[in-house]
Amino acid sequence: MARTLRTIDELAGARVLAPTPELEDVAARYAVALTEDVLHLIDRTDPDDPIARQFVPDARELDTRPEERSDPIGDGAHSPVKGIVHRYPDRVLLKPILTCPVYCRFCFRREFVGPGANALDPAELDAAIAYIANTPDIWEVIVTGGDPLMLSPRRIRALNAALSAIPHVKVVRWHSRVPIVDPGRVTEELAGALANTARTVWLAVHCNHPRELSAEAAAALSKLRRAGVTLVSQTVLLKGVNDDAGILAALMRRLVEHGVKPYYLHLADLAPGTSHFRTTLAEGRAIMQALRGRLSGIAQPTLVLDIPGGYGKVPAGPAYVEDALGAGPLITDPAGKTHSYPG
Ligand SMILES: *Cc1c(COP(=O)(O)O)cnc(C)c1O
Ligand code: SF4
């Protein structure tokens, strides 16, 4: 497996930062990891490189704002047993592992993930599976973490076997950044372990910038697709990384070119020390409006806001239909002009 950089000294040695005491403080507070693949994507001549910005620690992470929360989307409030988050009746999150191949500086679970964070032990995993088996409303299991593609193929096969033994679970969805940041992990064996199950398997790949779709990442996605995994994407809208309609249009097109259906564009959550990454809701809506005019329908993600406190995700993009009092609805076209429509 390729080398992973985990300390300020190692990152300084790779010339992606200059060490300071503040950066040591950041690394003491939040997990750090950057893979060799990500290192190769960084343009060291660009001080604002959008890849570096996502993974290289920054002193601004020490600035925690009053509106920020350690558990921004309220996972803790909806956890009936360890490793399960059950917020919507028909689906649960299952978090077997809390490690990741990289540690994104904007991560909404940054207070919980890290190399030292405990995975579920075998008894806890059994209890989580038992909760799913005993809750017939659960139609879909979303395996997340951490990054569940850090599990070995053997453990993925075992998890698939346990889930496919539950008759009401029809769909298994994995959320992962591995195909992008550590594509070498996606071997034929791992792709087969994910896909060879009696259930339909989806994978939501986390990808934020068109440059993340390297040839190696494309090969990993292709392996998953050929194995029978249906691919969708999740992107976080990040200031200084992708808060630009042109960059997002390029990203969404490249995802579609690689057989990945753009799914969600998330407004950045109120995670601690991440204010330098957040855009406003209005900026997100304006970008979505620009994408509507210029981008194929199959390349359109849905802009979503996870309401702080655990109230759920809602679409937050611009509205195209407005009820005008006394008249029919008023429709806005992609260029911004309004039209009437007879009810
Ligand atoms: C995001 C999330 C899901 C998945 O939501 P979808 O809209 O189906 O993608 C499920 N459960 C929890 C707790 C979540 O945060
Ligand atoms: S891969 Fe996902 S869970 Fe892991 S640090 Fe990045 S955003 Fe957080």
Tab-separated table of C-alpha atoms and ligand atoms in Angstrom:
chain	number	residue	atom	x	y	z
A	1	MET	CA	0.000	0.000	0.000
A	2	ALA	CA	1.222	3.508	-0.820
A	3	ARG	CA	2.712	5.760	1.851
A	4	THR	CA	0.471	8.075	3.880
A	5	LEU	CA	1.782	11.329	5.390
A	6	ARG	CA	0.513	11.832	8.942
A	7	THR	CA	2.614	14.466	10.708
A	8	ILE	CA	3.460	18.136	10.223
A	9	ASP	CA	7.109	17.102	9.748
A	10	GLU	CA	6.218	14.622	7.011
A	11	LEU	CA	4.067	17.225	5.264
A	12	ALA	CA	6.884	19.769	5.558
A	13	GLY	CA	9.262	17.173	4.103
A	14	ALA	CA	6.881	16.823	1.152
A	15	ARG	CA	6.957	20.641	0.791
A	16	VAL	CA	3.205	21.169	1.145
A	17	LEU	CA	3.507	23.349	4.262
A	18	ALA	CA	6.002	25.246	6.411
A	19	PRO	CA	5.904	23.931	9.993
A	20	THR	CA	4.674	26.258	12.773
A	21	PRO	CA	3.603	25.709	16.398
A	22	GLU	CA	-0.003	26.524	15.352
A	23	LEU	CA	0.019	23.715	12.802
A	24	GLU	CA	1.288	21.326	15.484
A	25	ASP	CA	-1.703	22.441	17.594
A	26	VAL	CA	-4.055	21.736	14.680
A	27	ALA	CA	-2.545	18.267	14.229
A	28	ALA	CA	-2.866	17.588	17.963
A	29	ARG	CA	-6.571	18.455	17.831
A	30	TYR	CA	-7.703	16.966	14.488
A	31	ALA	CA	-6.485	13.862	12.677
A	32	VAL	CA	-4.110	14.376	9.738
A	33	ALA	CA	-3.545	12.059	6.769
A	34	LEU	CA	-2.723	12.651	3.152
A	35	THR	CA	-2.075	9.817	0.723
A	36	GLU	CA	0.639	9.638	-1.898
A	37	ASP	CA	-2.057	9.852	-4.602
A	38	VAL	CA	-3.354	13.118	-3.156
A	39	LEU	CA	0.205	14.434	-2.799
A	40	HIS	CA	0.705	13.929	-6.541
A	41	LEU	CA	-2.404	15.980	-7.282
A	42	ILE	CA	-1.136	19.036	-5.378
A	43	ASP	CA	0.361	21.900	-7.380
A	44	ARG	CA	3.026	23.215	-5.004
A	45	THR	CA	3.514	26.364	-7.108
A	46	ASP	CA	-0.071	27.452	-6.350
A	47	PRO	CA	-0.469	28.875	-2.820
A	48	ASP	CA	-4.257	28.465	-3.161
A	49	ASP	CA	-4.192	24.952	-4.589
A	50	PRO	CA	-7.713	23.498	-4.218
A	51	ILE	CA	-6.433	19.990	-3.491
A	52	ALA	CA	-3.957	21.106	-0.793
A	53	ARG	CA	-6.643	23.243	0.816
A	54	GLN	CA	-8.806	20.160	1.442
A	55	PHE	CA	-6.156	18.011	3.136
A	56	VAL	CA	-3.217	20.127	4.401
A	57	PRO	CA	-3.729	21.427	7.981
A	58	ASP	CA	-4.312	25.188	8.257
A	59	ALA	CA	-3.911	27.445	11.313
A	60	ARG	CA	-7.438	28.789	10.724
A	61	GLU	CA	-8.753	25.457	12.035
A	62	LEU	CA	-7.921	26.744	15.541
A	63	ASP	CA	-10.649	29.392	15.121
A	64	THR	CA	-13.871	27.836	16.431
A	65	ARG	CA	-17.030	29.909	15.967
A	66	PRO	CA	-20.017	30.050	18.348
A	67	GLU	CA	-22.377	28.643	15.704
A	68	GLU	CA	-20.137	25.588	15.150
A	69	ARG	CA	-20.931	22.246	16.790
A	70	SER	CA	-18.945	19.083	17.442
A	71	ASP	CA	-21.861	17.012	16.043
A	72	PRO	CA	-23.211	19.412	13.387
A	73	ILE	CA	-25.939	17.184	11.958
A	74	GLY	CA	-27.017	15.592	15.236
A	75	ASP	CA	-25.946	11.980	14.626
A	76	GLY	CA	-25.739	11.461	18.390
A	77	ALA	CA	-29.405	12.348	18.923
A	78	HIS	CA	-30.528	9.519	16.619
A	79	SER	CA	-28.262	6.672	17.651
A	80	PRO	CA	-30.276	3.793	19.162
A	81	VAL	CA	-27.202	1.528	19.399
A	82	LYS	CA	-23.501	2.168	18.925
A	83	GLY	CA	-22.570	2.487	15.233
A	84	ILE	CA	-26.151	3.112	14.008
A	85	VAL	CA	-27.781	6.455	13.155
A	86	HIS	CA	-31.506	6.084	12.477
A	87	ARG	CA	-33.035	9.425	11.528
A	88	TYR	CA	-35.344	8.481	8.621
A	89	PRO	CA	-37.674	5.492	8.983
A	90	ASP	CA	-36.603	3.538	5.881
A	91	ARG	CA	-32.817	3.825	6.141
A	92	VAL	CA	-29.992	3.770	8.667
A	93	LEU	CA	-26.350	4.697	8.728
A	94	LEU	CA	-24.053	1.891	9.840
A	95	LYS	CA	-20.571	3.024	10.906
A	96	PRO	CA	-18.376	-0.069	11.305
A	97	ILE	CA	-15.120	1.917	11.276
A	98	LEU	CA	-14.020	5.506	12.030
A	99	THR	CA	-10.719	5.643	10.171
A	100	CYS	CA	-10.222	7.260	6.748
A	101	PRO	CA	-7.508	7.163	4.074
A	102	VAL	CA	-7.225	10.979	4.367
A	103	TYR	CA	-8.583	13.455	6.883
A	104	CYS	CA	-10.472	16.232	5.120
A	105	ARG	CA	-9.993	19.543	6.920
A	106	PHE	CA	-13.723	20.375	6.614
A	107	CYS	CA	-15.027	16.975	7.780
A	108	PHE	CA	-18.378	17.161	9.597
A	109	ARG	CA	-17.371	14.178	11.747
A	110	ARG	CA	-13.893	15.520	12.517
A	111	GLU	CA	-14.434	15.221	16.271
A	112	PHE	CA	-15.124	11.486	15.888
A	113	VAL	CA	-12.890	10.163	13.096
A	114	GLY	CA	-9.153	9.466	13.271
A	115	PRO	CA	-6.554	6.730	13.302
A	116	GLY	CA	-7.127	6.210	17.036
A	117	ALA	CA	-10.934	6.149	16.825
A	118	ASN	CA	-12.412	2.811	17.785
A	119	ALA	CA	-14.127	0.669	15.172
A	120	LEU	CA	-17.079	-1.432	16.310
A	121	ASP	CA	-15.798	-4.568	17.988
A	122	PRO	CA	-17.355	-7.864	16.838
A	123	ALA	CA	-19.999	-7.850	19.600
A	124	GLU	CA	-20.941	-4.213	18.836
A	125	LEU	CA	-21.195	-4.965	15.117
A	126	ASP	CA	-23.450	-7.936	15.929
A	127	ALA	CA	-25.656	-5.655	18.064
A	128	ALA	CA	-25.878	-3.080	15.244
A	129	ILE	CA	-26.844	-5.798	12.728
A	130	ALA	CA	-29.387	-7.169	15.219
A	131	TYR	CA	-30.987	-3.695	15.465
A	132	ILE	CA	-31.341	-3.624	11.663
A	133	ALA	CA	-32.716	-7.181	11.614
A	134	ASN	CA	-35.252	-6.306	14.313
A	135	THR	CA	-36.477	-3.103	12.593
A	136	PRO	CA	-38.589	-4.130	9.571
A	137	ASP	CA	-38.992	-0.529	8.316
A	138	ILE	CA	-35.306	-0.445	7.352
A	139	TRP	CA	-35.154	-0.887	3.587
A	140	GLU	CA	-31.663	0.531	2.991
A	141	VAL	CA	-28.410	0.346	4.945
A	142	ILE	CA	-25.896	3.127	4.307
A	143	VAL	CA	-22.437	1.914	5.293
A	144	THR	CA	-20.300	4.903	6.226
A	145	GLY	CA	-17.787	5.897	8.917
A	146	GLY	CA	-15.029	6.974	8.707
A	147	ASP	CA	-14.530	5.348	5.350
A	148	PRO	CA	-15.872	1.780	5.120
A	149	LEU	CA	-13.645	0.920	2.135
A	150	MET	CA	-10.822	0.863	4.686
A	151	LEU	CA	-12.270	-2.531	5.684
A	152	SER	CA	-10.550	-5.554	4.193
A	153	PRO	CA	-12.353	-7.468	1.408
A	154	ARG	CA	-12.880	-10.280	3.909
A	155	ARG	CA	-14.702	-7.988	6.352
A	156	ILE	CA	-16.724	-6.412	3.514
A	157	ARG	CA	-17.813	-9.889	2.416
A	158	ALA	CA	-18.813	-10.747	5.990
A	159	LEU	CA	-20.822	-7.533	6.350
A	160	ASN	CA	-22.571	-8.110	3.022
A	161	ALA	CA	-23.404	-11.667	4.079
A	162	ALA	CA	-24.908	-10.458	7.369
A	163	LEU	CA	-26.972	-7.732	5.665
A	164	SER	CA	-28.202	-9.925	2.825
A	165	ALA	CA	-29.526	-12.405	5.409
A	166	ILE	CA	-32.049	-9.732	6.509
A	167	PRO	CA	-35.078	-10.024	4.188
A	168	HIS	CA	-36.312	-6.406	4.556
A	169	VAL	CA	-32.912	-4.892	3.660
A	170	LYS	CA	-33.065	-4.537	-0.118
A	171	VAL	CA	-30.320	-1.981	-0.811
A	172	VAL	CA	-26.822	-1.480	0.582
A	173	ARG	CA	-25.186	1.884	-0.076
A	174	TRP	CA	-21.516	2.566	0.728
A	175	HIS	CA	-20.155	6.094	1.214
A	176	SER	CA	-16.453	6.388	0.409
A	177	ARG	CA	-13.593	8.653	-0.618
A	178	VAL	CA	-11.205	5.713	-1.221
A	179	PRO	CA	-11.653	5.473	-5.041
A	180	ILE	CA	-10.483	9.095	-5.304
A	181	VAL	CA	-7.781	9.436	-2.642
A	182	ASP	CA	-6.397	5.881	-2.457
A	183	PRO	CA	-7.509	4.240	-5.711
A	184	GLY	CA	-4.950	1.426	-5.363
A	185	ARG	CA	-7.093	0.012	-2.545
A	186	VAL	CA	-9.845	-0.722	-5.057
A	187	THR	CA	-8.581	-4.095	-6.228
A	188	GLU	CA	-10.631	-6.625	-8.199
A	189	GLU	CA	-10.973	-8.498	-4.910
A	190	LEU	CA	-12.382	-5.476	-3.079
A	191	ALA	CA	-14.765	-4.603	-5.928
A	192	GLY	CA	-15.969	-8.209	-5.989
A	193	ALA	CA	-16.422	-8.239	-2.209
A	194	LEU	CA	-18.640	-5.144	-2.461
A	195	ALA	CA	-20.698	-6.329	-5.396
A	196	ASN	CA	-21.069	-10.088	-4.846
A	197	THR	CA	-24.139	-10.105	-2.663
A	198	ALA	CA	-27.795	-10.878	-3.146
A	199	ARG	CA	-28.604	-7.181	-2.549
A	200	THR	CA	-28.340	-4.219	-4.905
A	201	VAL	CA	-25.200	-2.240	-4.135
A	202	TRP	CA	-24.742	1.501	-4.603
A	203	LEU	CA	-21.654	3.525	-3.802
A	204	ALA	CA	-21.622	7.283	-3.225
A	205	VAL	CA	-18.145	8.565	-3.962
A	206	HIS	CA	-17.024	11.789	-2.246
A	207	CYS	CA	-15.298	14.013	-4.831
A	208	ASN	CA	-14.936	17.797	-4.748
A	209	HIS	CA	-12.747	18.962	-7.626
A	210	PRO	CA	-12.303	17.865	-11.256
A	211	ARG	CA	-8.564	17.331	-10.679
A	212	GLU	CA	-9.393	14.617	-8.123
A	213	LEU	CA	-10.554	12.413	-11.003
A	214	SER	CA	-7.075	11.171	-11.925
A	215	ALA	CA	-6.498	8.278	-14.327
A	216	GLU	CA	-6.041	6.001	-11.295
A	217	ALA	CA	-9.307	7.196	-9.726
A	218	ALA	CA	-11.098	6.671	-13.041
A	219	ALA	CA	-9.733	3.104	-13.183
A	220	ALA	CA	-10.969	2.430	-9.638
A	221	LEU	CA	-14.447	3.711	-10.508
A	222	SER	CA	-14.483	1.622	-13.645
A	223	LYS	CA	-13.554	-1.511	-11.655
A	224	LEU	CA	-16.440	-0.898	-9.273
A	225	ARG	CA	-18.851	-0.325	-12.121
A	226	ARG	CA	-17.800	-3.461	-13.978
A	227	ALA	CA	-18.231	-5.444	-10.765
A	228	GLY	CA	-21.856	-4.291	-10.656
A	229	VAL	CA	-21.841	-1.353	-8.241
A	230	THR	CA	-24.042	1.621	-9.207
A	231	LEU	CA	-22.182	4.874	-8.641
A	232	VAL	CA	-23.412	8.278	-7.447
A	233	SER	CA	-21.397	11.207	-6.118
A	234	GLN	CA	-21.379	13.538	-3.162
A	235	THR	CA	-19.608	16.887	-3.292
A	236	VAL	CA	-19.158	19.411	-0.504
A	237	LEU	CA	-19.421	23.036	-1.622
A	238	LEU	CA	-16.181	24.554	-0.297
A	239	LYS	CA	-14.933	28.114	-0.442
A	240	GLY	CA	-11.654	28.315	-2.339
A	241	VAL	CA	-12.025	24.762	-3.671
A	242	ASN	CA	-15.115	24.540	-5.854
A	243	ASP	CA	-17.373	27.554	-5.102
A	244	ASP	CA	-17.489	28.390	-8.784
A	245	ALA	CA	-20.013	27.304	-11.413
A	246	GLY	CA	-17.287	26.605	-13.996
A	247	ILE	CA	-15.332	24.305	-11.680
A	248	LEU	CA	-18.452	22.491	-10.538
A	249	ALA	CA	-19.699	22.100	-14.112
A	250	ALA	CA	-16.336	20.529	-15.048
A	251	LEU	CA	-16.497	18.227	-12.016
A	252	MET	CA	-20.066	17.083	-12.673
A	253	ARG	CA	-19.328	16.440	-16.358
A	254	ARG	CA	-16.264	14.377	-15.530
A	255	LEU	CA	-18.236	12.357	-12.999
A	256	VAL	CA	-20.888	11.589	-15.616
A	257	GLU	CA	-18.154	10.716	-18.147
A	258	HIS	CA	-16.937	8.110	-15.638
A	259	GLY	CA	-20.401	6.666	-15.117
A	260	VAL	CA	-21.099	8.444	-11.821
A	261	LYS	CA	-24.461	10.187	-11.393
A	262	PRO	CA	-24.016	13.467	-9.450
A	263	TYR	CA	-26.233	13.087	-6.404
A	264	TYR	CA	-25.728	15.682	-3.666
A	265	LEU	CA	-23.923	19.001	-3.451
A	266	HIS	CA	-23.742	19.612	0.302
A	267	LEU	CA	-23.520	23.007	1.908
A	268	ALA	CA	-20.552	22.721	4.280
A	269	ASP	CA	-21.714	21.739	7.773
A	270	LEU	CA	-21.031	23.812	10.889
A	271	ALA	CA	-18.085	21.632	11.964
A	272	PRO	CA	-15.583	23.190	14.390
A	273	GLY	CA	-12.751	25.221	12.863
A	274	THR	CA	-14.158	25.169	9.334
A	275	SER	CA	-15.519	28.699	8.849
A	276	HIS	CA	-12.878	29.419	6.177
A	277	PHE	CA	-14.514	26.699	4.038
A	278	ARG	CA	-18.120	27.825	4.286
A	279	THR	CA	-20.055	29.635	1.593
A	280	THR	CA	-23.395	31.304	2.230
A	281	LEU	CA	-26.639	29.639	1.275
A	282	ALA	CA	-27.225	32.462	-1.225
A	283	GLU	CA	-23.884	31.719	-2.923
A	284	GLY	CA	-24.818	28.049	-3.194
A	285	ARG	CA	-28.183	28.902	-4.715
A	286	ALA	CA	-26.629	31.282	-7.254
A	287	ILE	CA	-24.150	28.601	-8.336
A	288	MET	CA	-26.985	26.094	-8.770
A	289	GLN	CA	-28.895	28.586	-10.893
A	290	ALA	CA	-25.835	28.985	-13.124
A	291	LEU	CA	-25.470	25.196	-13.440
A	292	ARG	CA	-29.107	24.777	-14.479
A	293	GLY	CA	-28.519	26.831	-17.615
A	294	ARG	CA	-25.273	25.281	-18.724
A	295	LEU	CA	-25.199	21.661	-17.663
A	296	SER	CA	-26.880	18.442	-18.841
A	297	GLY	CA	-29.755	17.268	-16.670
A	298	ILE	CA	-28.006	14.022	-15.774
A	299	ALA	CA	-25.038	16.069	-14.508
A	300	GLN	CA	-27.134	18.170	-12.085
A	301	PRO	CA	-26.613	17.481	-8.373
A	302	THR	CA	-29.192	18.504	-5.774
A	303	LEU	CA	-27.994	21.238	-3.411
A	304	VAL	CA	-28.775	20.022	0.112
A	305	LEU	CA	-28.599	21.537	3.567
A	306	ASP	CA	-28.396	19.246	6.582
A	307	ILE	CA	-30.317	21.281	9.132
A	308	PRO	CA	-28.075	21.802	12.183
A	309	GLY	CA	-29.258	19.792	15.192
A	310	GLY	CA	-30.323	16.586	13.436
A	311	TYR	CA	-33.535	17.687	11.687
A	312	GLY	CA	-32.577	16.134	8.367
A	313	LYS	CA	-31.431	17.064	4.873
A	314	VAL	CA	-33.529	19.285	2.647
A	315	PRO	CA	-33.065	20.472	-0.943
A	316	ALA	CA	-31.915	24.095	-0.725
A	317	GLY	CA	-31.472	25.069	-4.379
A	318	PRO	CA	-33.187	27.938	-6.141
A	319	ALA	CA	-36.941	27.784	-6.707
A	320	TYR	CA	-38.200	27.974	-10.275
A	321	VAL	CA	-41.891	28.017	-9.496
A	322	GLU	CA	-43.450	30.775	-7.449
A	323	ASP	CA	-47.131	31.138	-6.600
A	324	ALA	CA	-48.290	34.597	-7.680
A	325	LEU	CA	-51.401	35.740	-5.817
A	326	GLY	CA	-54.522	35.889	-7.981
A	327	ALA	CA	-52.696	34.675	-11.086
A	328	GLY	CA	-51.233	31.338	-12.134
A	329	PRO	CA	-47.777	30.312	-10.955
A	330	LEU	CA	-44.801	32.310	-12.160
A	331	ILE	CA	-42.003	30.214	-13.699
A	332	THR	CA	-38.373	31.356	-13.897
A	333	ASP	CA	-36.388	30.041	-16.863
A	334	PRO	CA	-32.685	29.087	-16.669
A	335	ALA	CA	-31.718	32.561	-17.926
A	336	GLY	CA	-33.660	34.222	-15.105
A	337	LYS	CA	-36.686	35.491	-17.073
A	338	THR	CA	-40.159	34.833	-15.672
A	339	HIS	CA	-43.139	33.339	-17.501
A	340	SER	CA	-46.741	32.724	-16.540
A	341	TYR	CA	-48.260	29.246	-16.630
A	342	PRO	CA	-51.982	28.464	-16.464
A	343	GLY	CA	-52.055	26.718	-13.066
B	1	LIG	C1	-27.615	11.781	5.015
B	1	LIG	C2	-28.233	10.769	5.834
B	1	LIG	C3	-28.929	9.701	5.257
B	1	LIG	C4	-29.050	9.528	3.762
B	1	LIG	O1	-29.916	10.470	3.243
B	1	LIG	P1	-30.321	10.374	1.700
B	1	LIG	O2	-31.118	11.625	1.508
B	1	LIG	O3	-31.113	9.132	1.540
B	1	LIG	O4	-29.062	10.325	0.917
B	1	LIG	C5	-29.541	8.791	6.074
B	1	LIG	N1	-29.475	8.893	7.423
B	1	LIG	C6	-28.812	9.903	8.005
B	1	LIG	C7	-28.782	9.966	9.480
B	1	LIG	C8	-28.160	10.876	7.233
B	1	LIG	O5	-27.488	11.861	7.825
B	2	SF4	S1	-13.236	10.894	4.089
B	2	SF4	FE1	-15.275	11.569	4.837
B	2	SF4	S2	-15.373	10.936	6.989
B	2	SF4	FE2	-13.222	10.844	6.357
B	2	SF4	S3	-12.327	12.838	6.893
B	2	SF4	FE3	-13.034	13.026	4.765
B	2	SF4	S4	-15.143	13.830	4.949
B	2	SF4	FE4	-14.568	13.013	6.968
